[in-house]
Coordinates of C-alpha atoms and ligand atoms in Angstrom, one line a residue:
M1 CA 22.6 46.0 -24.7
R2 CA 21.6 48.4 -27.6
M3 CA 21.1 48.2 -31.6
K4 CA 21.7 51.5 -32.4
K5 CA 21.1 53.7 -36.0
F6 CA 24.2 56.2 -37.1
I7 CA 24.1 58.4 -39.8
A8 CA 27.8 60.0 -40.2
P9 CA 29.4 61.9 -43.5
S10 CA 31.6 58.8 -44.1
M11 CA 31.5 55.0 -43.6
K12 CA 34.6 55.6 -41.1
E13 CA 33.1 57.9 -38.4
G14 CA 30.1 55.9 -38.7
I15 CA 32.0 53.1 -37.2
I16 CA 33.8 55.1 -34.8
Q17 CA 30.6 56.3 -33.6
M18 CA 29.1 52.7 -33.3
K19 CA 32.5 52.0 -31.5
K20 CA 32.0 54.5 -28.5
E21 CA 28.6 54.1 -28.6
L22 CA 28.5 50.6 -28.4
G23 CA 31.9 49.4 -27.9
E24 CA 34.2 47.2 -29.6
D25 CA 32.0 44.1 -29.7
A26 CA 29.4 46.0 -31.6
V27 CA 28.1 44.2 -34.9
I28 CA 27.4 45.9 -37.7
L29 CA 23.4 44.7 -39.2
S30 CA 23.2 46.8 -42.7
T31 CA 24.9 49.9 -44.1
R32 CA 23.9 51.4 -46.7
N33 CA 25.1 54.7 -48.5
V34 CA 21.6 57.6 -48.8
K35 CA 22.0 60.0 -51.3
V36 CA 20.7 64.2 -50.6
E37 CA 20.8 66.4 -52.7
G38 CA 22.4 69.1 -53.5
S39 CA 25.6 67.7 -51.1
A40 CA 28.0 64.5 -50.3
D41 CA 26.6 60.9 -49.5
I42 CA 25.6 59.9 -46.4
V43 CA 26.2 56.3 -44.6
E44 CA 23.9 54.7 -41.9
I45 CA 24.4 52.3 -40.1
I46 CA 22.9 50.0 -37.7
A47 CA 24.2 48.3 -35.6
A48 CA 24.1 46.3 -32.3
L49 CA 25.3 44.7 -29.5
D50 CA 25.4 40.5 -30.4
D51 CA 24.3 39.1 -27.1
Q52 CA 21.1 39.1 -26.3
L53 CA 20.4 40.9 -29.9
L54 CA 17.2 39.3 -30.8
G55 CA 16.1 39.9 -27.7
Q56 CA 16.2 43.4 -28.2
A57 CA 16.1 43.9 -32.4
S58 CA 12.2 42.1 -31.2
E59 CA 11.4 44.3 -27.8
L60 CA 12.6 47.5 -30.5
H61 CA 10.1 46.2 -33.7
A62 CA 7.2 45.0 -30.1
S63 CA 7.3 48.3 -29.0
G64 CA 7.6 50.2 -32.4
S65 CA 9.7 52.8 -31.0
G66 CA 13.0 52.8 -32.3
E67 CA 16.2 54.0 -30.1
K68 CA 16.3 57.6 -32.0
S69 CA 19.0 57.6 -34.7
T70 CA 22.5 59.3 -32.7
V71 CA 23.9 61.5 -35.2
K72 CA 26.7 63.7 -35.0
T73 CA 28.4 65.6 -37.1
T74 CA 32.4 66.2 -37.1
Q75 CA 32.3 70.0 -37.8
D76 CA 35.5 70.9 -39.2
K77 CA 36.5 74.1 -37.5
S78 CA 39.5 75.5 -38.8
A79 CA 39.9 78.9 -40.3
S80 CA 40.0 77.8 -44.0
P81 CA 38.6 74.3 -44.7
S82 CA 40.4 72.6 -47.2
P83 CA 38.2 71.5 -50.2
Q84 CA 38.4 67.6 -48.4
A85 CA 37.5 69.7 -45.1
Q86 CA 34.9 71.5 -46.9
K87 CA 32.7 68.3 -48.3
T88 CA 33.2 66.7 -44.4
V89 CA 31.3 69.5 -43.9
S90 CA 29.0 69.6 -46.0
A91 CA 28.1 65.4 -44.9
S92 CA 28.4 66.2 -42.1
K93 CA 25.1 69.3 -42.5
A94 CA 23.6 66.3 -44.7
A95 CA 23.4 63.7 -42.4
A96 CA 22.1 66.5 -39.0
V97 CA 19.5 66.6 -41.6
Y98 CA 18.5 63.6 -42.6
S99 CA 18.9 61.8 -39.6
Q100 CA 16.0 65.4 -38.1
S101 CA 14.2 64.4 -41.3
H102 CA 13.7 60.5 -41.2
P103 CA 12.3 59.8 -37.3
S104 CA 11.9 56.8 -35.3
N105 CA 8.9 55.5 -38.7
D106 CA 11.7 54.7 -40.5
D107 CA 14.4 52.9 -38.4
E108 CA 11.9 51.1 -37.1
Q109 CA 11.3 49.5 -40.5
N110 CA 14.9 49.6 -40.6
I111 CA 15.6 47.3 -36.9
S112 CA 12.7 45.2 -38.3
Q113 CA 14.3 44.0 -41.0
A114 CA 17.2 43.6 -39.0
A115 CA 16.0 41.6 -37.0
T116 CA 14.8 39.0 -38.8
L117 CA 18.0 39.0 -40.4
L118 CA 18.9 38.0 -36.8
Q119 CA 17.0 35.7 -36.5
L120 CA 17.7 33.8 -39.9
R121 CA 21.3 34.3 -38.3
N122 CA 20.7 32.4 -35.3
D123 CA 18.6 29.9 -37.3
V124 CA 21.6 29.1 -39.6
R125 CA 24.0 28.7 -36.7
W126 CA 21.5 26.4 -35.0
L127 CA 21.4 24.6 -37.7
K128 CA 24.6 24.2 -38.0
E129 CA 25.3 23.1 -34.8
T130 CA 22.9 20.8 -34.5
L131 CA 24.4 19.2 -38.5
A132 CA 27.5 18.8 -36.5
A133 CA 26.3 17.1 -33.8
V134 CA 24.5 14.6 -35.9
A135 CA 27.3 13.9 -37.7
E136 CA 29.5 13.0 -35.1
S137 CA 27.4 10.6 -33.4
I138 CA 26.1 8.7 -36.5
P139 CA 28.6 5.9 -36.2
F140 CA 27.0 5.8 -32.5
R141 CA 23.9 6.6 -33.3
Y142 CA 22.7 2.7 -31.9
A143 CA 24.5 3.7 -28.8
N144 CA 22.0 5.4 -26.6
S145 CA 19.5 2.0 -27.2
L146 CA 21.6 -0.2 -26.0
S147 CA 22.1 -1.2 -22.0
P148 CA 25.7 0.3 -21.0
A149 CA 27.6 -3.1 -21.3
N150 CA 26.6 -3.6 -24.4
R151 CA 27.4 0.1 -25.3
E152 CA 30.5 0.0 -24.5
V153 CA 31.5 -2.6 -26.4
Y154 CA 29.1 -1.7 -29.5
T155 CA 31.6 1.1 -29.1
T156 CA 34.5 -0.9 -29.2
L157 CA 33.6 -2.2 -32.7
R158 CA 32.8 0.3 -34.4
G159 CA 36.0 1.6 -33.3
Q160 CA 37.8 -1.2 -34.8
D161 CA 36.5 -0.6 -38.0
F162 CA 33.2 -3.0 -37.7
P163 CA 30.4 -1.1 -39.8
D164 CA 27.0 -0.7 -37.6
D165 CA 24.9 -3.3 -38.9
E166 CA 27.9 -5.4 -38.1
A167 CA 28.6 -4.3 -34.7
L168 CA 25.0 -4.2 -34.3
R169 CA 24.7 -7.8 -34.9
I170 CA 27.6 -9.0 -33.2
V171 CA 27.1 -7.5 -30.0
G172 CA 22.7 -8.6 -29.9
L173 CA 24.5 -12.8 -30.4
A174 CA 27.2 -10.9 -27.9
S175 CA 24.5 -10.9 -25.6
A176 CA 21.9 -13.1 -26.4
K177 CA 24.3 -16.1 -25.0
G178 CA 22.7 -15.1 -22.1
T179 CA 26.0 -14.3 -19.4
T180 CA 25.1 -14.0 -15.3
N181 CA 26.3 -10.6 -15.2
D182 CA 26.3 -8.6 -18.7
T183 CA 29.8 -7.3 -17.9
S184 CA 31.5 -5.7 -20.2
E185 CA 33.8 -7.8 -20.1
E186 CA 31.5 -11.4 -20.3
I187 CA 30.3 -9.3 -23.6
L188 CA 33.8 -8.4 -24.6
A189 CA 34.8 -12.4 -24.6
A190 CA 31.1 -13.7 -26.3
A191 CA 31.9 -10.5 -29.3
R192 CA 35.6 -12.3 -29.4
E193 CA 34.1 -16.3 -30.0
I194 CA 31.9 -15.1 -31.8
I195 CA 34.6 -13.4 -34.4
S196 CA 36.8 -16.5 -34.1
S197 CA 33.8 -18.2 -34.6
E198 CA 32.6 -16.9 -37.8
L199 CA 36.3 -16.5 -39.1
S200 CA 36.8 -19.5 -41.5
L201 CA 40.4 -20.1 -41.4
F202 CA 43.1 -22.4 -44.3
P203 CA 45.7 -24.7 -42.3
P204 CA 49.4 -23.9 -43.3
L205 CA 52.0 -24.8 -45.8
E206 CA 52.9 -28.4 -44.9
V207 CA 55.9 -31.1 -46.3
R208 CA 53.8 -33.6 -48.0
P209 CA 54.6 -37.1 -50.0
T210 CA 54.4 -35.3 -53.5
S211 CA 55.7 -31.5 -54.5
T212 CA 53.2 -28.6 -53.8
T213 CA 52.8 -26.1 -56.0
V214 CA 52.3 -22.5 -54.5
A215 CA 51.2 -19.4 -56.4
F216 CA 50.7 -15.3 -54.4
V217 CA 49.3 -13.4 -56.7
G218 CA 47.4 -10.1 -55.9
T219 CA 47.5 -5.9 -55.9
T220 CA 50.9 -3.8 -56.7
G221 CA 52.1 -3.7 -53.5
G222 CA 50.5 -6.2 -51.6
G223 CA 53.7 -8.0 -49.6
K224 CA 53.4 -11.1 -52.4
T225 CA 57.3 -10.8 -53.0
T226 CA 57.8 -10.3 -49.1
T227 CA 55.8 -13.2 -48.1
I228 CA 57.1 -15.3 -50.2
T229 CA 60.8 -14.5 -48.6
K230 CA 59.0 -15.4 -45.4
L231 CA 57.4 -19.1 -45.9
A232 CA 60.3 -19.6 -47.5
A233 CA 62.9 -18.8 -44.8
I234 CA 60.3 -20.8 -42.3
C235 CA 59.5 -23.7 -44.6
K236 CA 63.0 -24.2 -44.7
L237 CA 64.5 -23.9 -41.5
L238 CA 61.1 -25.9 -40.0
Y239 CA 60.7 -28.9 -42.2
K240 CA 64.2 -28.6 -44.2
A241 CA 62.0 -28.3 -47.3
N242 CA 63.2 -28.5 -50.2
I243 CA 62.3 -25.4 -51.9
L244 CA 62.3 -23.3 -55.5
I245 CA 60.9 -20.4 -56.1
V246 CA 59.9 -19.1 -59.4
S247 CA 59.7 -15.7 -59.8
A248 CA 57.0 -15.1 -63.1
D249 CA 57.0 -11.0 -62.4
T250 CA 59.4 -9.5 -65.4
Y251 CA 56.9 -7.0 -65.3
K252 CA 58.2 -5.0 -62.3
V253 CA 62.4 -3.5 -63.0
G254 CA 63.8 -5.9 -59.9
G255 CA 60.8 -7.8 -59.1
A256 CA 63.4 -11.2 -59.9
E257 CA 66.2 -9.7 -58.6
Q258 CA 64.9 -8.7 -55.5
L259 CA 63.9 -13.0 -54.5
Q260 CA 66.8 -13.7 -56.4
T261 CA 68.9 -11.9 -54.3
F262 CA 67.2 -13.4 -51.4
A263 CA 67.2 -16.8 -52.8
S264 CA 70.5 -17.3 -52.8
I265 CA 71.2 -15.6 -49.0
A266 CA 69.2 -18.4 -47.9
G267 CA 70.3 -20.9 -49.9
I268 CA 66.7 -21.6 -52.1
A269 CA 66.8 -22.1 -56.0
F270 CA 65.7 -19.3 -57.4
H271 CA 63.8 -19.5 -61.7
T272 CA 63.3 -16.6 -63.9
A273 CA 60.0 -17.3 -65.6
Y274 CA 59.2 -15.6 -68.8
S275 CA 56.0 -16.9 -70.4
S276 CA 53.7 -18.9 -69.2
Q277 CA 55.0 -21.8 -71.4
E278 CA 58.3 -21.2 -69.8
L279 CA 56.7 -21.4 -66.2
R280 CA 54.4 -24.8 -67.4
Q281 CA 58.0 -26.0 -68.2
I282 CA 59.7 -25.0 -64.9
V283 CA 57.2 -26.7 -62.8
K284 CA 57.3 -29.6 -64.7
Q285 CA 60.9 -30.2 -64.5
E286 CA 60.7 -29.2 -60.7
S287 CA 58.3 -31.9 -59.4
K288 CA 60.8 -33.8 -57.1
R289 CA 60.7 -30.4 -54.7
D290 CA 58.3 -29.9 -51.9
F291 CA 57.7 -26.7 -52.8
I292 CA 57.6 -24.6 -55.6
F293 CA 56.2 -20.7 -54.6
I294 CA 55.4 -18.5 -57.7
D295 CA 55.5 -14.8 -57.3
T296 CA 53.0 -13.0 -59.8
V297 CA 53.1 -9.7 -61.0
G298 CA 51.1 -7.2 -58.5
R299 CA 48.4 -6.3 -60.8
S300 CA 45.7 -3.6 -59.8
Q301 CA 42.4 -5.6 -59.4
Q302 CA 40.6 -2.5 -61.9
R303 CA 42.3 -4.1 -65.1
R304 CA 40.4 -7.0 -66.0
Q305 CA 42.8 -7.7 -68.8
H306 CA 45.6 -7.4 -66.6
L307 CA 43.7 -10.0 -64.0
L308 CA 43.3 -13.0 -67.3
E309 CA 47.0 -12.0 -68.3
I310 CA 48.0 -13.4 -64.5
G311 CA 45.7 -16.7 -65.2
A312 CA 46.9 -18.1 -68.0
Y313 CA 50.7 -18.5 -66.0
L314 CA 48.9 -20.2 -63.1
E315 CA 46.9 -22.0 -65.3
A316 CA 50.3 -23.3 -67.2
A317 CA 52.3 -23.5 -63.1
S318 CA 48.4 -25.5 -61.9
P319 CA 49.4 -24.4 -58.6
D320 CA 48.0 -27.0 -56.1
I321 CA 47.1 -23.4 -53.1
T322 CA 47.0 -20.3 -54.6
Y323 CA 47.2 -17.8 -52.4
L324 CA 45.4 -13.7 -52.5
V325 CA 48.0 -12.2 -50.6
Q326 CA 46.1 -8.4 -50.0
S327 CA 47.0 -5.6 -47.5
A328 CA 44.9 -5.4 -44.7
S329 CA 45.4 -1.2 -44.3
T330 CA 42.9 -1.1 -46.9
G331 CA 39.7 0.3 -46.8
E332 CA 36.8 -1.9 -46.5
Q333 CA 35.1 -1.4 -50.1
T334 CA 38.8 -1.7 -52.4
F335 CA 39.5 -4.9 -49.7
L336 CA 36.2 -6.0 -51.3
Q337 CA 36.4 -5.3 -54.4
T338 CA 40.3 -7.0 -54.4
L339 CA 38.7 -10.2 -53.0
E340 CA 35.4 -9.8 -55.8
R341 CA 37.8 -8.9 -58.6
F342 CA 40.4 -11.8 -58.4
S343 CA 37.5 -14.2 -57.7
V344 CA 38.5 -14.9 -61.2
L345 CA 41.8 -16.5 -60.6
E346 CA 39.9 -18.7 -58.0
P347 CA 42.6 -17.9 -54.9
D348 CA 42.3 -20.8 -52.1
A349 CA 42.8 -18.4 -49.3
L350 CA 44.0 -15.1 -48.2
I351 CA 46.3 -13.8 -46.7
L352 CA 46.5 -10.5 -44.5
T353 CA 49.1 -8.5 -44.7
K354 CA 50.3 -5.5 -42.7
L355 CA 48.4 -5.9 -40.2
D356 CA 51.2 -3.7 -38.1
E357 CA 49.5 -0.9 -40.4
S358 CA 45.8 -1.0 -40.1
A359 CA 43.5 1.1 -38.5
G360 CA 41.1 -1.1 -37.7
L361 CA 40.8 -4.4 -38.9
G362 CA 36.5 -4.7 -38.4
G363 CA 35.8 -4.1 -41.7
I364 CA 38.1 -6.9 -43.2
L365 CA 36.8 -9.7 -41.1
T366 CA 33.8 -8.5 -42.0
A367 CA 34.1 -8.6 -46.1
L368 CA 35.7 -12.1 -45.2
R369 CA 33.0 -13.3 -43.3
R370 CA 31.1 -11.9 -46.2
H371 CA 33.0 -13.6 -48.8
T372 CA 34.1 -17.1 -47.6
L373 CA 37.6 -16.6 -48.1
P374 CA 39.3 -18.7 -46.0
L375 CA 42.6 -16.8 -44.1
A376 CA 45.5 -18.6 -44.3
Y377 CA 48.4 -15.5 -42.4
Y378 CA 48.5 -12.3 -41.7
T379 CA 51.8 -10.6 -41.6
T380 CA 52.6 -8.1 -38.9
G381 CA 55.6 -6.2 -40.4
Q382 CA 58.8 -6.3 -43.2
K383 CA 60.8 -8.9 -41.1
I384 CA 62.1 -11.5 -42.9
P385 CA 60.8 -14.6 -41.2
D386 CA 59.5 -13.2 -38.5
D387 CA 56.5 -10.8 -39.1
I388 CA 54.4 -13.9 -40.4
E389 CA 51.7 -15.6 -38.5
T390 CA 49.6 -18.5 -38.9
A391 CA 46.0 -17.6 -38.7
R392 CA 44.2 -18.1 -35.5
A393 CA 40.8 -17.2 -35.0
E394 CA 41.0 -16.4 -31.3
R395 CA 44.6 -13.9 -31.7
L396 CA 43.0 -12.5 -34.3
A397 CA 39.5 -11.9 -32.4
E398 CA 41.8 -10.5 -29.6
I399 CA 43.7 -7.6 -31.7
V400 CA 40.5 -6.6 -33.0
L401 CA 38.7 -6.7 -28.8
P402 CA 41.9 -5.8 -27.3
Q403 CA 40.7 -5.8 -23.4
L404 CA 38.7 -2.8 -22.7
Ligands
LIG1 N1 54.4 -2.6 -42.5 C1 54.6 -4.5 -43.5 N2 55.1 -4.1 -44.9 C2 55.1 -4.9 -45.2 C3 54.5 -5.8 -45.3 N3 54.6 -6.9 -45.8 C4 55.1 -6.4 -46.6 N4 56.0 -5.0 -46.0 C5 56.3 -4.1 -47.3 O1 55.6 -3.7 -48.6 C6 56.3 -3.5 -49.5 C7 55.3 -3.9 -50.8 O2 56.1 -5.0 -51.1 P1 56.3 -6.2 -51.6 O3 56.5 -7.8 -51.6 O4 57.6 -5.6 -52.6 O5 55.2 -6.3 -52.6 P2 54.7 -7.3 -54.1 O6 53.5 -7.3 -54.2 O7 55.5 -7.8 -54.4 O8 54.6 -6.0 -54.3 P3 54.9 -5.7 -56.9 O9 55.5 -6.9 -56.9 O10 54.9 -4.5 -56.8 O11 52.7 -6.3 -56.7 C8 57.5 -3.6 -49.1 O12 58.0 -2.5 -48.9 C9 57.5 -4.5 -48.3 O13 58.8 -4.3 -47.4 C10 54.0 -5.7 -43.7 O14 53.2 -6.8 -43.2 N5 53.9 -5.2 -42.7
LIG2 MG1 56.8 -8.9 -55.8

């Protein structure tokens, strides 16, 4: 284990010396050019081997006797040196002279500085490592204070995207249910019960004596049109219902055509409403239908004006049910914002789409619990009509908390 000062005619030669004496793993701690009067500049390098650097450095510092500087001159012994070689020779001599005239006192000061630098480097490295470890443990920061069974369920909930406080709340309630053995399976079952009991549900569509007008609103690409085709197909197959689909989506290119094609294949009546007045009339005229499904244009929750335009259509149609159709693969914050902004349209229930694409439903379920919008259906893929299910709380709780 060594720390050394090298004085050499050039950086290159200094490094060669350093590697020769300290090996390939040597680390340069500092370098500086030294001006020597009447000669080319020489170079001073302080280097060390990385392991036990600090110990070495502080030892040297404490004893006050720095390692003796090693100076190796690179004399060119050729008979008639070139100007370049001459310069080397003169720098080499200068290096030797400088080395002798700057004994260990000087080294001591340099090494002391190097030791401080090393101390700082090590401190920064330690801080970095500690910070990384803390950042990693933040999602599970409460886990260590929980019993092993609670911890397992808590960790599963966090892994399913439940916010920290919500995961803790559920685990707390689940363990307070007082099971006999308190195994993680029991806590898990209790947690499922809590999640499902707190979910508010909306009854599925059914044929009534009078016509049911159903509007579908939501953010762009959330799955409104696809969901309408799924529900229309199911209502037709299951109830032999008399259905009309109205597209009020004249904004999106091909928005209405997409539905029209489906309707004609499925043998379902179809209309396009180019204005809210036209929609009002269609709904009035078609009151003999079991269901009138209204597709609306997808709108960003950020644009209040656009939402109000949809509001005008809804006012004209006066739907019995308005579904907010929202993808489960959006983050909790976007989901919450969508619920809040679309509340101006007074949706009755939520249809959660793209469960198959969601990495974890915890954030969404938490937002739903806090927002108290009941869940009517969820969709799990693009297949029509297979990939839609009537929302069942136990099933959702199982999806969120599968067997350990
Ligand atoms: N993976 C998956 N994809 C879905 C699901 N539901 C809809 N999609 C797909 O999502 C995309 C958008 O669906 P649309 O039904 O056109 O959505 P929209 O809300 O009508 O869209 P806009 O009319 O543009 O606002 C399509 O590619 C659908 O096939 C689902 O449950 N899972
Ligand atoms: Mg659409």
